[in-house]
Amino acid sequence: MPSLTHDEALSRAALVAVEAMEVDLDLDRGPEVFGSRTTITFTCRRPGESTVVDLRPQALHSVRLNGRELQDVLVDGRLRLADLAADNVLEVEATMSYGHDGQGLHRSSDPADGEDYVYGHLFLDAAPRVFACFDQPDLKAPYTVGVRAPEHWSVLGNGGATQVAPGRWELARTAPLATYFVTVCAGPWASVTAEHDGVPLGIHARRSLERPLREQAEHMLATTRTCLDHYHRLFGIRYPFGEYHQVFVPEFNAGAMENPGCVTFRDAYVFRGAASPDQVLERDNTIAHEMAHMWFGDLVTMRWWDDLWLNESFAEYMAYRTSAEALGAPQSWVSFGIVRKLWGYAAERAPSTHPVAGSPAPDALSALQNFDGISYAKGASVLRQLIAHIGDEAFLAGVRDYLRGHAYGNGELAEFLAAMAAAAGEDLGPWAGAWLRTAGADRLELTRTGTLTRRTPEEHPADRPHTLDVAAFDHGREALREDVVLTGERAEVPGVAGLPEGALVVPNAGDLTWAEVALDPGTVAALVDGLADVPDPVARTVVWTSLLGGMHRGEVDPRVVVDVLESAWPREDDAAVLSRVALVVTGTVVPLFLPPAEQAEAMERVAHAADALGQRARGASGPAARAWGLLAARVGARALRDEARLHRWAAGADLPPELAGDDDFRWLVLRRLAALDALEEAELEAAQEADRSLAGRLAALGVRAARPTPQAKEWAWSTLAKDPELSNYGALEVARGFWVAEDPAVVRPYVGRVGDLLARLEPRMGEDALSRVATALHPKWLVEPATLAASSELLAREDLSPGVHRALLDEDHVLREVLESRRRFG
C-alpha cells in the first residue's frame, strides 16, 4: 500500500479540517481480529471536491458519507470520497487485524499466565491499521474513544478511562491529537496509581510483572513528579493532557512512545532482576524524554516529518538536562556522551547521513529512516551549541514563545528559529544553515604546540562555529582547562605547548560540541597508563568516543582499544562507561575488527579485566561496589571461555549476591555457553521450564539460534522463514543469534540468502520491525571479500523496502570499515 506523500498531505490539509474523531473498538472478538467503528466530522473548504481517508482493514463492512452509503471506494488502503459538502460526517465500520510486529494494535500473549495484552503503536503511519483517519500530523483533532474488552481486562488511553459496564470502557475526550499519538492499552494490567499537583498518575505493566512493578513504582513516580514540576517551571505551561499514565508493554519496537496522557514503554524497563545504576538512569532519562514530548511534539506537533527533529532533538536534550538539573544525576551527560553520541557519530559516518533539520521526507514511510542518532544525539548537541551561542535565558524565552504561539497546533523549523531569533535579538539563519541544514561532523585536532584545527567534510561543506573547551591531565590532576570559540579553521590554545610530554590532551573535554575528535599520537600512547587517572568522567567519555571513532575511521589499531580496556576499564567509576565500553568491545571490536586468530585471546583479556573489576568490588562497599560487581559478572558472562565457571553461574553458584535468582543473567550465561557449543539440550529445557515468562521464551530463541552447529542454524533460518507465529521480538532474537559461530563454514552458506529471507518476511512485518531484523541479519560478521560482494548484491535488490535498504546500507558501510581496518592493521 502506498505511503502518503508530502505533496498529497499538503493538498489534503489545504482542502479539509478535522473537527472531531469518534472511535469505537471491539477487542472481545478473539486473538486475531478486532472491530473498528469510526465517525469523522470534518469540513471541506471547496465543496464538491474529492479527498481520501486512510484505512487498512481486514474486511470493510460499511462506509457512509453524510448519510449516503458508498460502495467500492477502498483502493490501496484509501477510501476515495467524492462530492464533499462544506460540513461532512464519515462513518466507517470494519474488521481489523491485530499486529504481531509492534505496530498498529499489537496483541501479545504472556506465557507466564496465558494472558493477552493489547496496545496501540500508531507511529509512523500505522493508524489506518486501527481506524479510518486522515493520517498526517497536521490534521489534528480531539478524540472520543470507546472500547469493548474482556470483562477482566482494564483499559487505558489518551483520555481518562471509565468503566461504564462490564467489559465496556469510555475514554474522556482529548485535546487535539495527531493520529500517530492515539493509543489504547488493554489487558489485565497490574497498576499503581497516584496524584501530583492535580494530575492523576499511573504506572502499569503485565500482571506477571506485578512484583517488580510494585517494588519499582515509587521510584518511577518520584521521577515523574520531579520532571512534571521541572517542566512546569521551564516552559511556563501546565501539563495539557489530563491524566498521565505510563504503560510498560510487551514486544515494543522502540524505547518508548510519547502518546499524550498514555506513554508506552518497552517492558524491559521493569527490571526482573538486578539493575545497574546506568540502567536506572536510562529509565529515568526515558521518563524525562517522553514527558518533554508532552510539550514539544504533542502540544506543538511538527507539520510534516521533515521536521521530526523538533520533536526528538528537543526531547533528547531536555531529558539529559532534566536528569542533571532536577533528578540529581549530573552523570547523565556522561551517559549521553558514551551511549547516545557514540550512536550518533556512527550514523554521521554512514552513507545515509543527513542534516538534523529539513532532511527530505517525500512520504511518511521514508521519514522512518531518519529516526536515528542524528535526529536524537546530534540534534541535542546542536541545541547545546545554540544555548552556548545565544545564552540559556534567550533559549528558554524562545521555547516558551514558540510553545505558546503554536499550542494544540503545528510548527516547523522556520517558526522555531523565528522565536529563537526574536529572543536572542539576532539573525540565526547562517547558524542554522551550518548546524541544522548541513550534514556531517567536523573533525577537531589539537597539536602539542597548541594549534586547534577544524576540518569540515568535503562532501558536506559548512562553516560551523564551535564553542568548546580543551583540557589536559597529568598524573591524575587537571593540568589545563581553556574555553575556546572556534569560528574559523584554526585557533591557538594557550598553555598546551608547555604541557609535560606524557600529559593527556583532550579537545572538547566538556563534550559540549558535536565533532569527531582526533587525539594526538602522544595522548593515544599515554592512554594505557593514564586514562584511568583522569579525574573528569566527561573527559574520559570523550577519550573513549574518540578512540572508538578513530578505530572505525581506520586511524586507531583495534588492538589499542583492547589494551586500553584491559588497563583502564577495571578502574572506571561510571556505570554507563563500564557498561557501554565493554558492550562495544565484546560485541564489535573483538568479533569484527580483530583478525579471527586474535579474537579468543582478546576475549580472555576482557574476561581478566572483568575479574579485576569484580575483585575491586569485593574490596569495597556501598552502591558503587554493588554496581561494579554486577557489571563485572555481566561482562564476564559475555567474554569467558571457562565452561566450568559458566556452568556454575548458570546453576546459580559463585554469583554476586545481587545476581542470586536473576533469570536474565542466567540467560546471558546460557547464551555464552551456547556460543561455545557447551550447552546441553537438557540444560536449555530446564532453563525454559524454570523461566516461563515472555522474556524467558524470547531469550531461549536467541540461545538456540546462537548454537554454532549446522542443525541449529538450519533451525533458526527455517524459523525465521516459516513460523507465522514469530513476533517482532522473536524474529529479532533469532536474527541476533544466527551469525554466532567461531567456524565461519557453519554460516557461510547463508550469506547469499539474506535478501530472499528478508523479502519473504516483508509481507508479514512492518518496516520498523523488519529494519531491525535486517540490521541483525546482515552478514557482516563474516569479514571476507565474498561477503562484501554479497552485500553489494543485497543492496542492488529492488524488492526490499526503503527502510530495509537503509538498514542494510549502513551495515554494508560497517563491513567496509572493518575490511579497511584489517587491511591497514593486519
PDB file of C-alpha atoms in Angstrom, residues 214-475:
ATOM      1  CA  ARG A 214       5.271  -2.503  42.761  1.00  0.00           C
ATOM      2  CA  GLU A 215       8.851  -2.560  44.049  1.00  0.00           C
ATOM      3  CA  GLN A 216       9.986  -0.017  41.456  1.00  0.00           C
ATOM      4  CA  ALA A 217       6.836   2.094  41.040  1.00  0.00           C
ATOM      5  CA  GLU A 218       7.624   4.631  43.757  1.00  0.00           C
ATOM      6  CA  HIS A 219      10.986   5.432  42.181  1.00  0.00           C
ATOM      7  CA  MET A 220       9.323   5.896  38.783  1.00  0.00           C
ATOM      8  CA  LEU A 221       6.552   8.023  40.282  1.00  0.00           C
ATOM      9  CA  ALA A 222       9.111  10.190  42.097  1.00  0.00           C
ATOM     10  CA  THR A 223      10.929  10.718  38.799  1.00  0.00           C
ATOM     11  CA  THR A 224       7.610  11.575  37.138  1.00  0.00           C
ATOM     12  CA  ARG A 225       6.687  14.114  39.818  1.00  0.00           C
ATOM     13  CA  THR A 226      10.083  15.814  39.666  1.00  0.00           C
ATOM     14  CA  CYS A 227      10.034  16.041  35.882  1.00  0.00           C
ATOM     15  CA  LEU A 228       6.492  17.394  35.875  1.00  0.00           C
ATOM     16  CA  ASP A 229       7.416  20.170  38.300  1.00  0.00           C
ATOM     17  CA  HIS A 230      10.603  20.954  36.382  1.00  0.00           C
ATOM     18  CA  TYR A 231       8.850  21.275  33.025  1.00  0.00           C
ATOM     19  CA  HIS A 232       6.144  23.462  34.524  1.00  0.00           C
ATOM     20  CA  ARG A 233       8.890  25.827  35.673  1.00  0.00           C
ATOM     21  CA  LEU A 234      10.849  25.734  32.425  1.00  0.00           C
ATOM     22  CA  PHE A 235       8.000  26.074  29.940  1.00  0.00           C
ATOM     23  CA  GLY A 236       5.502  28.182  31.878  1.00  0.00           C
ATOM     24  CA  ILE A 237       2.655  25.994  30.565  1.00  0.00           C
ATOM     25  CA  ARG A 238       0.948  23.357  32.683  1.00  0.00           C
ATOM     26  CA  TYR A 239       0.807  19.763  31.510  1.00  0.00           C
ATOM     27  CA  PRO A 240      -2.049  19.916  28.983  1.00  0.00           C
ATOM     28  CA  PHE A 241      -3.445  16.378  28.620  1.00  0.00           C
ATOM     29  CA  GLY A 242      -5.331  15.485  31.813  1.00  0.00           C
ATOM     30  CA  GLU A 243      -4.185  12.178  33.305  1.00  0.00           C
ATOM     31  CA  TYR A 244      -0.650  10.842  32.883  1.00  0.00           C
ATOM     32  CA  HIS A 245      -0.254   7.079  32.556  1.00  0.00           C
ATOM     33  CA  GLN A 246       2.932   5.158  31.803  1.00  0.00           C
ATOM     34  CA  VAL A 247       2.346   1.648  30.470  1.00  0.00           C
ATOM     35  CA  PHE A 248       5.153  -0.898  30.148  1.00  0.00           C
ATOM     36  CA  VAL A 249       4.100  -3.079  27.234  1.00  0.00           C
ATOM     37  CA  PRO A 250       5.494  -6.290  25.698  1.00  0.00           C
ATOM     38  CA  GLU A 251       7.368  -6.576  22.382  1.00  0.00           C
ATOM     39  CA  PHE A 252       7.724  -2.813  21.891  1.00  0.00           C
ATOM     40  CA  ASN A 253       9.993  -1.878  18.991  1.00  0.00           C
ATOM     41  CA  ALA A 254      11.395   1.359  20.409  1.00  0.00           C
ATOM     42  CA  GLY A 255      12.292   2.522  23.901  1.00  0.00           C
ATOM     43  CA  ALA A 256       9.044   4.409  24.432  1.00  0.00           C
ATOM     44  CA  MET A 257       6.354   6.433  22.647  1.00  0.00           C
ATOM     45  CA  GLU A 258       5.055   9.797  23.764  1.00  0.00           C
ATOM     46  CA  ASN A 259       1.292   9.202  23.377  1.00  0.00           C
ATOM     47  CA  PRO A 260      -0.317  12.146  25.215  1.00  0.00           C
ATOM     48  CA  GLY A 261      -1.688  11.018  28.544  1.00  0.00           C
ATOM     49  CA  CYS A 262      -0.676   7.387  27.972  1.00  0.00           C
ATOM     50  CA  VAL A 263       3.024   6.873  27.314  1.00  0.00           C
ATOM     51  CA  THR A 264       4.067   3.362  26.289  1.00  0.00           C
ATOM     52  CA  PHE A 265       7.472   1.887  27.221  1.00  0.00           C
ATOM     53  CA  ARG A 266       9.172  -1.395  26.451  1.00  0.00           C
ATOM     54  CA  ASP A 267       8.577  -3.544  29.493  1.00  0.00           C
ATOM     55  CA  ALA A 268      12.252  -4.450  29.887  1.00  0.00           C
ATOM     56  CA  TYR A 269      12.340  -1.195  31.881  1.00  0.00           C
ATOM     57  CA  VAL A 270      10.538  -3.064  34.654  1.00  0.00           C
ATOM     58  CA  PHE A 271      13.647  -4.871  35.801  1.00  0.00           C
ATOM     59  CA  ARG A 272      13.078  -8.538  36.588  1.00  0.00           C
ATOM     60  CA  GLY A 273      16.470  -8.862  38.267  1.00  0.00           C
ATOM     61  CA  ALA A 274      19.357  -6.677  39.377  1.00  0.00           C
ATOM     62  CA  ALA A 275      19.641  -3.248  37.744  1.00  0.00           C
ATOM     63  CA  SER A 276      22.888  -1.338  37.460  1.00  0.00           C
ATOM     64  CA  PRO A 277      22.899   2.439  38.058  1.00  0.00           C
ATOM     65  CA  ASP A 278      23.166   3.158  34.342  1.00  0.00           C
ATOM     66  CA  GLN A 279      20.044   1.070  33.694  1.00  0.00           C
ATOM     67  CA  VAL A 280      18.074   3.011  36.310  1.00  0.00           C
ATOM     68  CA  LEU A 281      19.416   6.285  34.907  1.00  0.00           C
ATOM     69  CA  GLU A 282      18.409   5.217  31.403  1.00  0.00           C
ATOM     70  CA  ARG A 283      14.856   4.536  32.561  1.00  0.00           C
ATOM     71  CA  ASP A 284      14.698   7.865  34.428  1.00  0.00           C
ATOM     72  CA  ASN A 285      16.009   9.601  31.341  1.00  0.00           C
ATOM     73  CA  THR A 286      13.420   7.889  29.140  1.00  0.00           C
ATOM     74  CA  ILE A 287      10.648   9.001  31.503  1.00  0.00           C
ATOM     75  CA  ALA A 288      12.003  12.559  31.278  1.00  0.00           C
ATOM     76  CA  HIS A 289      12.329  12.306  27.475  1.00  0.00           C
ATOM     77  CA  GLU A 290       8.743  11.196  26.911  1.00  0.00           C
ATOM     78  CA  MET A 291       7.361  13.790  29.285  1.00  0.00           C
ATOM     79  CA  ALA A 292       9.252  16.556  27.457  1.00  0.00           C
ATOM     80  CA  HIS A 293       7.373  15.444  24.345  1.00  0.00           C
ATOM     81  CA  MET A 294       4.090  16.422  26.007  1.00  0.00           C
ATOM     82  CA  TRP A 295       5.071  19.987  25.120  1.00  0.00           C
ATOM     83  CA  PHE A 296       7.460  19.527  22.167  1.00  0.00           C
ATOM     84  CA  GLY A 297       5.743  17.077  19.844  1.00  0.00           C
ATOM     85  CA  ASP A 298       2.327  16.655  21.456  1.00  0.00           C
ATOM     86  CA  LEU A 299       1.169  20.168  22.382  1.00  0.00           C
ATOM     87  CA  VAL A 300       3.023  21.517  19.344  1.00  0.00           C
ATOM     88  CA  THR A 301       3.479  18.925  16.611  1.00  0.00           C
ATOM     89  CA  MET A 302       5.694  19.124  13.556  1.00  0.00           C
ATOM     90  CA  ARG A 303       3.748  19.970  10.417  1.00  0.00           C
ATOM     91  CA  TRP A 304       5.458  17.252   8.395  1.00  0.00           C
ATOM     92  CA  TRP A 305       8.043  14.544   9.048  1.00  0.00           C
ATOM     93  CA  ASP A 306      10.976  16.555   7.675  1.00  0.00           C
ATOM     94  CA  ASP A 307      10.838  18.490  10.959  1.00  0.00           C
ATOM     95  CA  LEU A 308      10.867  15.446  13.236  1.00  0.00           C
ATOM     96  CA  TRP A 309      13.983  16.894  14.893  1.00  0.00           C
ATOM     97  CA  LEU A 310      11.671  19.460  16.538  1.00  0.00           C
ATOM     98  CA  ASN A 311      10.254  16.514  18.468  1.00  0.00           C
ATOM     99  CA  GLU A 312      13.224  14.263  19.060  1.00  0.00           C
ATOM    100  CA  SER A 313      16.216  16.585  19.372  1.00  0.00           C
ATOM    101  CA  PHE A 314      14.383  18.748  21.872  1.00  0.00           C
ATOM    102  CA  ALA A 315      13.158  15.825  23.989  1.00  0.00           C
ATOM    103  CA  GLU A 316      16.636  14.254  23.872  1.00  0.00           C
ATOM    104  CA  TYR A 317      18.319  17.432  25.068  1.00  0.00           C
ATOM    105  CA  MET A 318      15.674  18.236  27.661  1.00  0.00           C
ATOM    106  CA  ALA A 319      15.766  14.739  29.165  1.00  0.00           C
ATOM    107  CA  TYR A 320      19.504  14.854  29.836  1.00  0.00           C
ATOM    108  CA  ARG A 321      19.296  18.415  31.083  1.00  0.00           C
ATOM    109  CA  THR A 322      16.444  17.484  33.426  1.00  0.00           C
ATOM    110  CA  SER A 323      18.254  14.383  34.668  1.00  0.00           C
ATOM    111  CA  ALA A 324      21.249  16.552  35.567  1.00  0.00           C
ATOM    112  CA  GLU A 325      19.382  19.581  36.944  1.00  0.00           C
ATOM    113  CA  ALA A 326      16.278  18.141  38.577  1.00  0.00           C
ATOM    114  CA  LEU A 327      16.906  14.436  39.181  1.00  0.00           C
ATOM    115  CA  GLY A 328      20.315  14.969  40.761  1.00  0.00           C
ATOM    116  CA  ALA A 329      22.183  12.917  38.165  1.00  0.00           C
ATOM    117  CA  PRO A 330      24.998  15.031  36.673  1.00  0.00           C
ATOM    118  CA  GLN A 331      26.470  11.776  35.347  1.00  0.00           C
ATOM    119  CA  SER A 332      23.645  11.761  32.788  1.00  0.00           C
ATOM    120  CA  TRP A 333      25.869  13.826  30.459  1.00  0.00           C
ATOM    121  CA  VAL A 334      28.485  11.074  30.742  1.00  0.00           C
ATOM    122  CA  SER A 335      25.841   8.600  29.618  1.00  0.00           C
ATOM    123  CA  PHE A 336      24.850  10.936  26.788  1.00  0.00           C
ATOM    124  CA  GLY A 337      28.426  11.013  25.538  1.00  0.00           C
ATOM    125  CA  ILE A 338      29.226   7.309  25.718  1.00  0.00           C
ATOM    126  CA  VAL A 339      25.824   5.950  24.665  1.00  0.00           C
ATOM    127  CA  ARG A 340      23.966   8.486  22.541  1.00  0.00           C
ATOM    128  CA  LYS A 341      26.827  10.372  20.903  1.00  0.00           C
ATOM    129  CA  LEU A 342      28.641   7.141  20.088  1.00  0.00           C
ATOM    130  CA  TRP A 343      25.443   6.102  18.268  1.00  0.00           C
ATOM    131  CA  GLY A 344      25.153   9.483  16.581  1.00  0.00           C
ATOM    132  CA  TYR A 345      28.735   9.644  15.326  1.00  0.00           C
ATOM    133  CA  ALA A 346      28.274   6.197  13.776  1.00  0.00           C
ATOM    134  CA  ALA A 347      25.196   7.486  11.935  1.00  0.00           C
ATOM    135  CA  GLU A 348      27.147  10.551  10.808  1.00  0.00           C
ATOM    136  CA  ARG A 349      29.923   8.394   9.309  1.00  0.00           C
ATOM    137  CA  ALA A 350      27.440   6.247   7.405  1.00  0.00           C
ATOM    138  CA  PRO A 351      26.482   6.941   3.778  1.00  0.00           C
ATOM    139  CA  SER A 352      22.914   7.590   4.950  1.00  0.00           C
ATOM    140  CA  THR A 353      23.934  10.659   6.971  1.00  0.00           C
ATOM    141  CA  HIS A 354      21.550  13.590   6.660  1.00  0.00           C
ATOM    142  CA  PRO A 355      21.020  17.080   8.102  1.00  0.00           C
ATOM    143  CA  VAL A 356      19.462  17.443  11.524  1.00  0.00           C
ATOM    144  CA  ALA A 357      16.601  19.512  10.099  1.00  0.00           C
ATOM    145  CA  GLY A 358      14.883  19.549   6.737  1.00  0.00           C
ATOM    146  CA  SER A 359      16.072  16.115   5.700  1.00  0.00           C
ATOM    147  CA  PRO A 360      13.876  15.162   2.743  1.00  0.00           C
ATOM    148  CA  ALA A 361      10.804  13.113   3.638  1.00  0.00           C
ATOM    149  CA  PRO A 362       8.913  12.744   0.356  1.00  0.00           C
ATOM    150  CA  ASP A 363       6.491  10.330   2.014  1.00  0.00           C
ATOM    151  CA  ALA A 364       5.653   9.241   5.544  1.00  0.00           C
ATOM    152  CA  LEU A 365       7.445   5.909   5.341  1.00  0.00           C
ATOM    153  CA  SER A 366      10.728   7.442   4.217  1.00  0.00           C
ATOM    154  CA  ALA A 367      10.766   9.619   7.334  1.00  0.00           C
ATOM    155  CA  LEU A 368      11.073   6.499   9.478  1.00  0.00           C
ATOM    156  CA  GLN A 369      14.641   6.112   8.256  1.00  0.00           C
ATOM    157  CA  ASN A 370      15.682   9.365   9.940  1.00  0.00           C
ATOM    158  CA  PHE A 371      14.795   8.354  13.489  1.00  0.00           C
ATOM    159  CA  ASP A 372      18.467   7.778  14.189  1.00  0.00           C
ATOM    160  CA  GLY A 373      21.446   9.046  16.122  1.00  0.00           C
ATOM    161  CA  ILE A 374      21.496  12.251  14.091  1.00  0.00           C
ATOM    162  CA  SER A 375      17.926  13.297  14.890  1.00  0.00           C
ATOM    163  CA  TYR A 376      18.466  12.425  18.557  1.00  0.00           C
ATOM    164  CA  ALA A 377      22.093  12.779  19.685  1.00  0.00           C
ATOM    165  CA  LYS A 378      23.374  15.271  17.126  1.00  0.00           C
ATOM    166  CA  GLY A 379      20.193  17.314  17.378  1.00  0.00           C
ATOM    167  CA  ALA A 380      20.545  17.533  21.155  1.00  0.00           C
ATOM    168  CA  SER A 381      24.202  18.517  20.798  1.00  0.00           C
ATOM    169  CA  VAL A 382      23.247  21.219  18.317  1.00  0.00           C
ATOM    170  CA  LEU A 383      20.761  22.617  20.846  1.00  0.00           C
ATOM    171  CA  ARG A 384      23.592  22.737  23.397  1.00  0.00           C
ATOM    172  CA  GLN A 385      25.616  24.716  20.873  1.00  0.00           C
ATOM    173  CA  LEU A 386      22.643  27.028  20.289  1.00  0.00           C
ATOM    174  CA  ILE A 387      22.465  27.722  24.024  1.00  0.00           C
ATOM    175  CA  ALA A 388      26.203  28.370  24.098  1.00  0.00           C
ATOM    176  CA  HIS A 389      25.681  30.774  21.197  1.00  0.00           C
ATOM    177  CA  ILE A 390      22.641  32.781  22.422  1.00  0.00           C
ATOM    178  CA  GLY A 391      22.530  32.009  26.156  1.00  0.00           C
ATOM    179  CA  ASP A 392      20.151  29.887  28.202  1.00  0.00           C
ATOM    180  CA  GLU A 393      17.827  32.753  29.102  1.00  0.00           C
ATOM    181  CA  ALA A 394      17.184  33.582  25.452  1.00  0.00           C
ATOM    182  CA  PHE A 395      16.795  29.891  24.600  1.00  0.00           C
ATOM    183  CA  LEU A 396      14.105  29.318  27.235  1.00  0.00           C
ATOM    184  CA  ALA A 397      12.319  32.529  26.294  1.00  0.00           C
ATOM    185  CA  GLY A 398      12.254  31.394  22.664  1.00  0.00           C
ATOM    186  CA  VAL A 399      10.947  27.964  23.650  1.00  0.00           C
ATOM    187  CA  ARG A 400       8.114  29.474  25.697  1.00  0.00           C
ATOM    188  CA  ASP A 401       7.183  31.843  22.870  1.00  0.00           C
ATOM    189  CA  TYR A 402       7.169  29.012  20.328  1.00  0.00           C
ATOM    190  CA  LEU A 403       5.029  26.746  22.514  1.00  0.00           C
ATOM    191  CA  ARG A 404       2.504  29.456  23.358  1.00  0.00           C
ATOM    192  CA  GLY A 405       2.248  30.568  19.734  1.00  0.00           C
ATOM    193  CA  HIS A 406       1.537  27.085  18.354  1.00  0.00           C
ATOM    194  CA  ALA A 407      -0.217  25.320  21.247  1.00  0.00           C
ATOM    195  CA  TYR A 408      -2.528  22.473  20.139  1.00  0.00           C
ATOM    196  CA  GLY A 409      -1.400  23.016  16.561  1.00  0.00           C
ATOM    197  CA  ASN A 410       1.667  22.530  14.413  1.00  0.00           C
ATOM    198  CA  GLY A 411       5.025  24.187  13.907  1.00  0.00           C
ATOM    199  CA  GLU A 412       8.054  23.993  11.673  1.00  0.00           C
ATOM    200  CA  LEU A 413      11.726  24.941  11.604  1.00  0.00           C
ATOM    201  CA  ALA A 414      11.252  28.497  10.344  1.00  0.00           C
ATOM    202  CA  GLU A 415       8.794  29.281  13.133  1.00  0.00           C
ATOM    203  CA  PHE A 416      11.039  27.798  15.804  1.00  0.00           C
ATOM    204  CA  LEU A 417      14.028  29.781  14.530  1.00  0.00           C
ATOM    205  CA  ALA A 418      11.949  32.961  14.404  1.00  0.00           C
ATOM    206  CA  ALA A 419      11.070  32.545  18.091  1.00  0.00           C
ATOM    207  CA  MET A 420      14.726  31.911  18.953  1.00  0.00           C
ATOM    208  CA  ALA A 421      15.950  34.855  16.879  1.00  0.00           C
ATOM    209  CA  ALA A 422      13.436  37.207  18.487  1.00  0.00           C
ATOM    210  CA  ALA A 423      14.527  36.121  21.954  1.00  0.00           C
ATOM    211  CA  ALA A 424      18.229  36.347  21.087  1.00  0.00           C
ATOM    212  CA  GLY A 425      17.946  39.586  19.144  1.00  0.00           C
ATOM    213  CA  GLU A 426      19.969  38.273  16.190  1.00  0.00           C
ATOM    214  CA  ASP A 427      19.557  36.556  12.855  1.00  0.00           C
ATOM    215  CA  LEU A 428      20.124  32.815  13.290  1.00  0.00           C
ATOM    216  CA  GLY A 429      19.864  31.955   9.603  1.00  0.00           C
ATOM    217  CA  PRO A 430      23.604  31.403   8.972  1.00  0.00           C
ATOM    218  CA  TRP A 431      23.975  29.460  12.213  1.00  0.00           C
ATOM    219  CA  ALA A 432      21.015  27.220  11.358  1.00  0.00           C
ATOM    220  CA  GLY A 433      22.274  26.698   7.818  1.00  0.00           C
ATOM    221  CA  ALA A 434      25.589  25.371   9.113  1.00  0.00           C
ATOM    222  CA  TRP A 435      24.361  23.367  12.095  1.00  0.00           C
ATOM    223  CA  LEU A 436      20.852  22.252  11.169  1.00  0.00           C
ATOM    224  CA  ARG A 437      20.639  22.173   7.393  1.00  0.00           C
ATOM    225  CA  THR A 438      24.049  20.664   6.583  1.00  0.00           C
ATOM    226  CA  ALA A 439      25.061  17.074   7.262  1.00  0.00           C
ATOM    227  CA  GLY A 440      28.431  15.925   8.503  1.00  0.00           C
ATOM    228  CA  ALA A 441      30.634  16.194  11.581  1.00  0.00           C
ATOM    229  CA  ASP A 442      33.686  18.436  11.654  1.00  0.00           C
ATOM    230  CA  ARG A 443      36.971  16.907  12.729  1.00  0.00           C
ATOM    231  CA  LEU A 444      38.846  18.639  15.549  1.00  0.00           C
ATOM    232  CA  GLU A 445      42.560  18.021  16.094  1.00  0.00           C
ATOM    233  CA  LEU A 446      44.964  19.683  18.518  1.00  0.00           C
ATOM    234  CA  THR A 447      48.709  19.644  18.065  1.00  0.00           C
ATOM    235  CA  ARG A 448      51.061  19.578  21.028  1.00  0.00           C
ATOM    236  CA  THR A 449      52.104  23.086  20.061  1.00  0.00           C
ATOM    237  CA  GLY A 450      48.570  24.318  20.808  1.00  0.00           C
ATOM    238  CA  THR A 451      47.028  24.692  17.334  1.00  0.00           C
ATOM    239  CA  LEU A 452      43.397  23.548  17.254  1.00  0.00           C
ATOM    240  CA  THR A 453      42.215  22.838  13.718  1.00  0.00           C
ATOM    241  CA  ARG A 454      38.764  22.236  12.309  1.00  0.00           C
ATOM    242  CA  ARG A 455      38.313  20.163   9.163  1.00  0.00           C
ATOM    243  CA  THR A 456      34.901  20.115   7.518  1.00  0.00           C
ATOM    244  CA  PRO A 457      33.792  17.077   5.473  1.00  0.00           C
ATOM    245  CA  GLU A 458      34.449  17.770   1.807  1.00  0.00           C
ATOM    246  CA  GLU A 459      31.111  16.301   0.785  1.00  0.00           C
ATOM    247  CA  HIS A 460      29.218  18.490   3.308  1.00  0.00           C
ATOM    248  CA  PRO A 461      30.934  21.892   3.392  1.00  0.00           C
ATOM    249  CA  ALA A 462      29.800  24.245   6.141  1.00  0.00           C
ATOM    250  CA  ASP A 463      31.198  26.953   8.381  1.00  0.00           C
ATOM    251  CA  ARG A 464      30.214  25.708  11.833  1.00  0.00           C
ATOM    252  CA  PRO A 465      31.315  27.733  14.861  1.00  0.00           C
ATOM    253  CA  HIS A 466      32.258  25.569  17.852  1.00  0.00           C
ATOM    254  CA  THR A 467      32.040  26.607  21.496  1.00  0.00           C
ATOM    255  CA  LEU A 468      34.105  24.098  23.453  1.00  0.00           C
ATOM    256  CA  ASP A 469      36.885  23.627  25.952  1.00  0.00           C
ATOM    257  CA  VAL A 470      40.310  21.971  25.890  1.00  0.00           C
ATOM    258  CA  ALA A 471      41.668  20.149  28.929  1.00  0.00           C
ATOM    259  CA  ALA A 472      44.867  18.313  29.770  1.00  0.00           C
ATOM    260  CA  PHE A 473      45.558  15.805  32.521  1.00  0.00           C
ATOM    261  CA  ASP A 474      48.849  14.723  34.022  1.00  0.00           C
ATOM    262  CA  HIS A 475      49.326  12.093  36.737  1.00  0.00           C
TER     263      HIS A 475
END
